[in-house]
């Protein structure tokens, strides 16, 4: 889904030049990100039988921050954490979603996403391009309590959807319960209680046959 | 789309009781709100030919707050404003979307939505039910700078999508450009510059025949 040579959406119907140039740049960016609503993830929705898209996912994470912030082991700024999840998947407008259990796509993921970030955030006025790029970098680096908690939400949300789907992407061919545990363990960097709950879901899912046995429950 | 007697989504596959009761309550709420992804709005997406859903819309508003906050005429707390837009449409899980130009549905909208708010936020632990209900009430009342700005985003976003669609819901039978101006004027309560831009879009849309002539440009 590389759109290297694609025009911007707003180019198809430019905003009137009577609107201030800086605002026009912001509006064109805000139209371009509409594409996030078309980037499909692997996760099955709980409410209806279809896959989730990145915009829905980003909204869900943001609301999770509001409701689950009390579980953070370190003090977090809730508003800042929400900003991180709002922008964290924007680069997938150019790269597409990289499924969590796809090691091949994962290999050059960082490189592809960095190029996409340059391109997408570059649509904004310089000061805002810098600011949104910094939010994306912060999320990726996981060096702040807010970024660790945002990442935990990003890993926990599909886990909740997989639970509701009685397996969902846990049933991906070749994936075992231990693989799920390994990929989800970063939740524990932000919240011991949420990771304890996450382990319960995986353990119980394995017991019910929703995830292939790994080396199993003892390593959880 | 009244679901008065519908079970909760999480009831179909309850979270294990080994998870702390308060957290289970939070997770069940977070699964229930997955329904927002199924509530369709009238607005056509810019990126692909289908209508927008409420979860996508809520995410878009939140990102608009991040990018457009500088246009607020009063000082706003960005994080708080984002929280308002994240929860503002949640009650539509029970009531469905009320189209902006549908006066019949609009008549008892407040009553239906208040009942829905009681029901939905009541799924949360009491302290959080109170807090999220307060956010929803604040958005509806528009008495704070944050609520006014959140409302402005709620009115501006579909306007941007309608612009990209060369009319979109502005072409609703019986609706004139003046009707659009009247419904969108609340943007001016939060931001003179964004409302000036919004008026440009409506005026230019009317000139191009994307909205039926109202008493027209002079009242803009």
Tab-separated table of N, CA and C in Angstrom, chain B residues 86-185:
chain	number	residue	atom	x	y	z
B	86	UNK	N	-13.644	12.588	22.947
B	86	UNK	CA	-13.590	11.117	22.986
B	86	UNK	C	-14.897	10.512	23.488
B	87	UNK	N	-15.558	11.199	24.434
B	87	UNK	CA	-16.781	10.633	25.033
B	87	UNK	C	-18.072	11.234	24.453
B	88	UNK	N	-17.965	12.312	23.654
B	88	UNK	CA	-19.170	13.094	23.326
B	88	UNK	C	-20.241	12.301	22.584
B	89	UNK	N	-19.839	11.291	21.813
B	89	UNK	CA	-20.826	10.557	21.020
B	89	UNK	C	-21.163	9.190	21.590
B	90	UNK	N	-20.598	8.835	22.745
B	90	UNK	CA	-20.784	7.478	23.278
B	90	UNK	C	-22.247	7.093	23.437
B	91	UNK	N	-23.085	8.072	23.818
B	91	UNK	CA	-24.495	7.739	24.046
B	91	UNK	C	-25.173	7.253	22.760
B	92	UNK	N	-24.587	7.563	21.608
B	92	UNK	CA	-25.200	7.141	20.340
B	92	UNK	C	-25.137	5.628	20.143
B	93	UNK	N	-24.377	4.953	21.014
B	93	UNK	CA	-24.426	3.489	21.033
B	93	UNK	C	-25.859	3.033	21.245
B	94	UNK	N	-26.609	3.790	22.045
B	94	UNK	CA	-28.002	3.426	22.304
B	94	UNK	C	-29.000	4.201	21.444
B	95	UNK	N	-28.676	5.452	21.097
B	95	UNK	CA	-29.673	6.282	20.400
B	95	UNK	C	-29.473	6.309	18.893
B	96	UNK	N	-28.294	5.937	18.435
B	96	UNK	CA	-27.952	6.133	17.025
B	96	UNK	C	-27.605	7.589	16.792
B	97	UNK	N	-27.064	7.863	15.632
B	97	UNK	CA	-26.717	9.234	15.253
B	97	UNK	C	-27.973	10.004	14.868
B	98	UNK	N	-28.059	11.256	15.306
B	98	UNK	CA	-29.156	12.122	14.872
B	98	UNK	C	-28.611	13.086	13.817
B	99	UNK	N	-29.015	12.893	12.549
B	99	UNK	CA	-28.470	13.753	11.490
B	99	UNK	C	-28.738	15.232	11.797
B	100	UNK	N	-27.745	16.069	11.487
B	100	UNK	CA	-27.803	17.490	11.837
B	100	UNK	C	-29.019	18.180	11.240
B	101	UNK	N	-29.463	17.710	10.062
B	101	UNK	CA	-30.546	18.419	9.387
B	101	UNK	C	-31.894	17.715	9.560
B	102	UNK	N	-31.952	16.754	10.516
B	102	UNK	CA	-33.198	16.019	10.769
B	102	UNK	C	-33.901	16.625	11.984
B	103	UNK	N	-34.870	17.526	11.712
B	103	UNK	CA	-35.517	18.242	12.823
B	103	UNK	C	-36.446	17.328	13.618
B	104	UNK	N	-36.983	16.301	12.966
B	104	UNK	CA	-37.922	15.419	13.649
B	104	UNK	C	-37.189	14.592	14.705
B	105	UNK	N	-36.113	13.942	14.304
B	105	UNK	CA	-35.341	13.169	15.280
B	105	UNK	C	-34.759	14.076	16.356
B	106	UNK	N	-34.443	15.323	15.954
B	106	UNK	CA	-33.807	16.251	16.881
B	106	UNK	C	-34.696	16.630	18.063
B	107	UNK	N	-36.024	16.495	17.878
B	107	UNK	CA	-36.972	16.993	18.878
B	107	UNK	C	-36.771	16.393	20.267
B	108	UNK	N	-36.696	15.064	20.364
B	108	UNK	CA	-36.535	14.454	21.695
B	108	UNK	C	-35.119	13.912	21.897
B	109	UNK	N	-34.193	14.481	21.119
B	109	UNK	CA	-32.816	13.985	21.153
B	109	UNK	C	-32.202	14.068	22.561
B	110	UNK	N	-32.398	15.217	23.213
B	110	UNK	CA	-31.777	15.421	24.528
B	110	UNK	C	-32.263	14.379	25.532
B	111	UNK	N	-33.588	14.133	25.512
B	111	UNK	CA	-34.176	13.175	26.442
B	111	UNK	C	-33.630	11.763	26.208
B	112	UNK	N	-33.607	11.363	24.943
B	112	UNK	CA	-33.121	10.021	24.612
B	112	UNK	C	-31.656	9.867	24.986
B	113	UNK	N	-30.896	10.915	24.748
B	113	UNK	CA	-29.472	10.806	25.014
B	113	UNK	C	-29.166	10.804	26.512
B	114	UNK	N	-29.955	11.525	27.288
B	114	UNK	CA	-29.731	11.527	28.734
B	114	UNK	C	-29.987	10.138	29.321
B	115	UNK	N	-31.049	9.499	28.853
B	115	UNK	CA	-31.334	8.133	29.311
B	115	UNK	C	-30.195	7.191	28.921
B	116	UNK	N	-29.682	7.375	27.716
B	116	UNK	CA	-28.592	6.521	27.240
B	116	UNK	C	-27.322	6.734	28.065
B	117	UNK	N	-27.090	7.986	28.468
B	117	UNK	CA	-25.898	8.298	29.252
B	117	UNK	C	-25.957	7.601	30.617
B	118	UNK	N	-27.126	7.654	31.251
B	118	UNK	CA	-27.320	6.972	32.549
B	118	UNK	C	-26.917	5.506	32.431
B	119	UNK	N	-27.423	4.914	31.377
B	119	UNK	CA	-27.272	3.478	31.178
B	119	UNK	C	-25.821	3.102	30.867
B	120	UNK	N	-25.233	3.834	29.948
B	120	UNK	CA	-23.891	3.460	29.491
B	120	UNK	C	-22.826	3.764	30.541
B	121	UNK	N	-22.809	4.986	31.059
B	121	UNK	CA	-21.765	5.345	32.017
B	121	UNK	C	-21.946	4.573	33.321
B	122	UNK	N	-23.199	4.130	33.581
B	122	UNK	CA	-23.482	3.325	34.760
B	122	UNK	C	-22.789	1.970	34.773
B	123	UNK	N	-22.231	1.581	33.641
B	123	UNK	CA	-21.487	0.314	33.599
B	123	UNK	C	-20.161	0.427	34.329
B	124	UNK	N	-19.660	1.649	34.463
B	124	UNK	CA	-18.345	1.879	35.077
B	124	UNK	C	-18.458	1.881	36.604
B	125	UNK	N	-17.329	1.697	37.302
B	125	UNK	CA	-17.324	1.932	38.747
B	125	UNK	C	-17.862	3.340	39.031
B	126	UNK	N	-18.551	3.513	40.155
B	126	UNK	CA	-19.278	4.763	40.441
B	126	UNK	C	-18.462	6.037	40.216
B	127	UNK	N	-17.232	6.069	40.722
B	127	UNK	CA	-16.437	7.298	40.599
B	127	UNK	C	-16.189	7.642	39.125
B	128	UNK	N	-15.963	6.615	38.324
B	128	UNK	CA	-15.700	6.874	36.908
B	128	UNK	C	-16.996	7.145	36.142
B	129	UNK	N	-18.073	6.526	36.561
B	129	UNK	CA	-19.374	6.828	35.943
B	129	UNK	C	-19.671	8.315	36.107
B	130	UNK	N	-19.454	8.809	37.313
B	130	UNK	CA	-19.680	10.233	37.596
B	130	UNK	C	-18.771	11.106	36.744
B	131	UNK	N	-17.516	10.698	36.636
B	131	UNK	CA	-16.545	11.520	35.906
B	131	UNK	C	-16.852	11.566	34.407
B	132	UNK	N	-17.138	10.433	33.810
B	132	UNK	CA	-17.414	10.433	32.367
B	132	UNK	C	-18.748	11.099	32.060
B	133	UNK	N	-19.718	10.918	32.954
B	133	UNK	CA	-20.982	11.603	32.774
B	133	UNK	C	-20.771	13.116	32.826
B	134	UNK	N	-19.897	13.556	33.722
B	134	UNK	CA	-19.601	14.988	33.836
B	134	UNK	C	-18.954	15.520	32.557
B	135	UNK	N	-18.089	14.719	31.946
B	135	UNK	CA	-17.474	15.135	30.681
B	135	UNK	C	-18.556	15.282	29.611
B	136	UNK	N	-19.466	14.334	29.568
B	136	UNK	CA	-20.533	14.380	28.562
B	136	UNK	C	-21.440	15.587	28.801
B	137	UNK	N	-21.819	15.804	30.069
B	137	UNK	CA	-22.648	16.972	30.405
B	137	UNK	C	-21.929	18.275	30.027
B	138	UNK	N	-20.638	18.332	30.302
B	138	UNK	CA	-19.876	19.549	29.993
B	138	UNK	C	-19.890	19.830	28.490
B	139	UNK	N	-19.687	18.782	27.699
B	139	UNK	CA	-19.728	18.957	26.240
B	139	UNK	C	-21.089	19.497	25.804
B	140	UNK	N	-22.140	18.888	26.310
B	140	UNK	CA	-23.489	19.267	25.901
B	140	UNK	C	-23.830	20.708	26.301
B	141	UNK	N	-23.367	21.132	27.481
B	141	UNK	CA	-23.757	22.441	28.021
B	141	UNK	C	-23.013	23.601	27.366
B	142	UNK	N	-21.830	23.310	26.820
B	142	UNK	CA	-21.040	24.353	26.121
B	142	UNK	C	-20.806	25.601	26.963
B	143	UNK	N	-20.596	25.419	28.257
B	143	UNK	CA	-20.367	26.562	29.139
B	143	UNK	C	-18.887	26.803	29.441
B	144	UNK	N	-18.017	25.907	28.988
B	144	UNK	CA	-16.578	26.094	29.213
B	144	UNK	C	-15.890	26.302	27.857
B	145	UNK	N	-14.727	26.967	27.858
B	145	UNK	CA	-13.999	27.162	26.595
B	145	UNK	C	-13.679	25.821	25.917
B	146	UNK	N	-13.360	24.798	26.727
B	146	UNK	CA	-13.027	23.482	26.168
B	146	UNK	C	-14.248	22.870	25.467
B	147	UNK	N	-15.415	22.994	26.107
B	147	UNK	CA	-16.627	22.422	25.508
B	147	UNK	C	-16.998	23.168	24.230
B	148	UNK	N	-16.818	24.486	24.230
B	148	UNK	CA	-17.133	25.244	23.014
B	148	UNK	C	-16.208	24.850	21.869
B	149	UNK	N	-14.915	24.635	22.203
B	149	UNK	CA	-13.977	24.259	21.143
B	149	UNK	C	-14.267	22.832	20.649
B	150	UNK	N	-14.584	21.944	21.588
B	150	UNK	CA	-14.925	20.568	21.200
B	150	UNK	C	-16.131	20.577	20.256
B	151	UNK	N	-17.137	21.374	20.589
B	151	UNK	CA	-18.332	21.474	19.743
B	151	UNK	C	-17.967	22.028	18.365
B	152	UNK	N	-17.063	22.993	18.344
B	152	UNK	CA	-16.636	23.566	17.061
B	152	UNK	C	-15.998	22.486	16.179
B	153	UNK	N	-15.196	21.612	16.794
B	153	UNK	CA	-14.574	20.534	16.010
B	153	UNK	C	-15.656	19.598	15.465
B	154	UNK	N	-16.655	19.333	16.308
B	154	UNK	CA	-17.757	18.438	15.934
B	154	UNK	C	-18.542	18.989	14.739
B	155	UNK	N	-18.599	20.302	14.632
B	155	UNK	CA	-19.297	20.920	13.501
B	155	UNK	C	-18.388	21.113	12.295
B	156	UNK	N	-17.088	21.304	12.554
B	156	UNK	CA	-16.160	21.593	11.453
B	156	UNK	C	-15.773	20.331	10.677
B	157	UNK	N	-15.615	19.219	11.395
B	157	UNK	CA	-15.121	18.004	10.720
B	157	UNK	C	-16.026	17.568	9.570
B	158	UNK	N	-17.338	17.443	9.779
B	158	UNK	CA	-18.182	17.041	8.640
B	158	UNK	C	-18.189	18.078	7.523
B	159	UNK	N	-17.922	19.327	7.890
B	159	UNK	CA	-17.858	20.378	6.881
B	159	UNK	C	-16.657	20.138	5.950
B	160	UNK	N	-15.541	19.708	6.532
B	160	UNK	CA	-14.366	19.400	5.716
B	160	UNK	C	-14.666	18.195	4.804
B	161	UNK	N	-15.335	17.186	5.362
B	161	UNK	CA	-15.672	16.004	4.557
B	161	UNK	C	-16.679	16.368	3.464
B	162	UNK	N	-17.643	17.235	3.797
B	162	UNK	CA	-18.612	17.663	2.780
B	162	UNK	C	-17.931	18.450	1.666
B	163	UNK	N	-16.975	19.279	2.049
B	163	UNK	CA	-16.209	20.016	1.040
B	163	UNK	C	-15.542	19.045	0.080
B	164	UNK	N	-14.885	18.020	0.639
B	164	UNK	CA	-14.171	17.053	-0.210
B	164	UNK	C	-15.146	16.271	-1.099
B	165	UNK	N	-16.386	16.102	-0.610
B	165	UNK	CA	-17.398	15.351	-1.375
B	165	UNK	C	-18.184	16.267	-2.307
B	166	UNK	N	-17.758	17.504	-2.431
B	166	UNK	CA	-18.463	18.475	-3.277
B	166	UNK	C	-19.941	18.567	-2.902
B	167	UNK	N	-20.177	18.717	-1.606
B	167	UNK	CA	-21.549	18.912	-1.144
B	167	UNK	C	-21.939	17.978	-0.014
B	168	UNK	N	-21.818	16.674	-0.256
B	168	UNK	CA	-22.168	15.701	0.789
B	168	UNK	C	-23.548	15.972	1.364
B	169	UNK	N	-23.629	16.072	2.684
B	169	UNK	CA	-24.948	16.250	3.320
B	169	UNK	C	-25.513	17.657	3.117
B	170	UNK	N	-24.725	18.592	2.556
B	170	UNK	CA	-25.302	19.905	2.220
B	170	UNK	C	-26.391	19.737	1.164
B	171	UNK	N	-26.328	18.609	0.429
B	171	UNK	CA	-27.310	18.352	-0.637
B	171	UNK	C	-28.569	17.667	-0.106
B	172	UNK	N	-28.681	17.500	1.219
B	172	UNK	CA	-29.887	16.899	1.807
B	172	UNK	C	-31.126	17.652	1.312
B	173	UNK	N	-32.149	16.905	0.842
B	173	UNK	CA	-33.349	17.579	0.314
B	173	UNK	C	-33.903	18.622	1.293
B	174	UNK	N	-34.206	19.815	0.782
B	174	UNK	CA	-34.808	20.854	1.610
B	174	UNK	C	-33.816	21.736	2.347
B	175	UNK	N	-32.558	21.345	2.377
B	175	UNK	CA	-31.555	22.123	3.101
B	175	UNK	C	-30.948	23.190	2.185
B	176	UNK	N	-30.831	24.414	2.695
B	176	UNK	CA	-30.210	25.487	1.915
B	176	UNK	C	-28.878	25.887	2.547
B	177	UNK	N	-28.125	26.677	1.812
B	177	UNK	CA	-26.843	27.148	2.332
B	177	UNK	C	-27.037	27.926	3.640
B	178	UNK	N	-28.147	28.631	3.738
B	178	UNK	CA	-28.415	29.367	4.995
B	178	UNK	C	-28.671	28.418	6.166
B	179	UNK	N	-29.306	27.281	5.890
B	179	UNK	CA	-29.486	26.278	6.945
B	179	UNK	C	-28.116	25.792	7.430
B	180	UNK	N	-27.242	25.566	6.474
B	180	UNK	CA	-25.895	25.117	6.843
B	180	UNK	C	-25.219	26.183	7.697
B	181	UNK	N	-25.307	27.442	7.261
B	181	UNK	CA	-24.694	28.534	8.035
B	181	UNK	C	-25.252	28.578	9.457
B	182	UNK	N	-26.577	28.417	9.563
B	182	UNK	CA	-27.213	28.503	10.884
B	182	UNK	C	-26.719	27.386	11.805
B	183	UNK	N	-26.623	26.165	11.270
B	183	UNK	CA	-26.204	25.018	12.098
B	183	UNK	C	-24.725	25.090	12.458
B	184	UNK	N	-23.929	25.738	11.635
B	184	UNK	CA	-22.479	25.752	11.833
B	184	UNK	C	-21.992	26.969	12.617
B	185	UNK	N	-22.886	27.924	12.861
B	185	UNK	CA	-22.453	29.196	13.462
B	185	UNK	C	-21.823	29.020	14.843
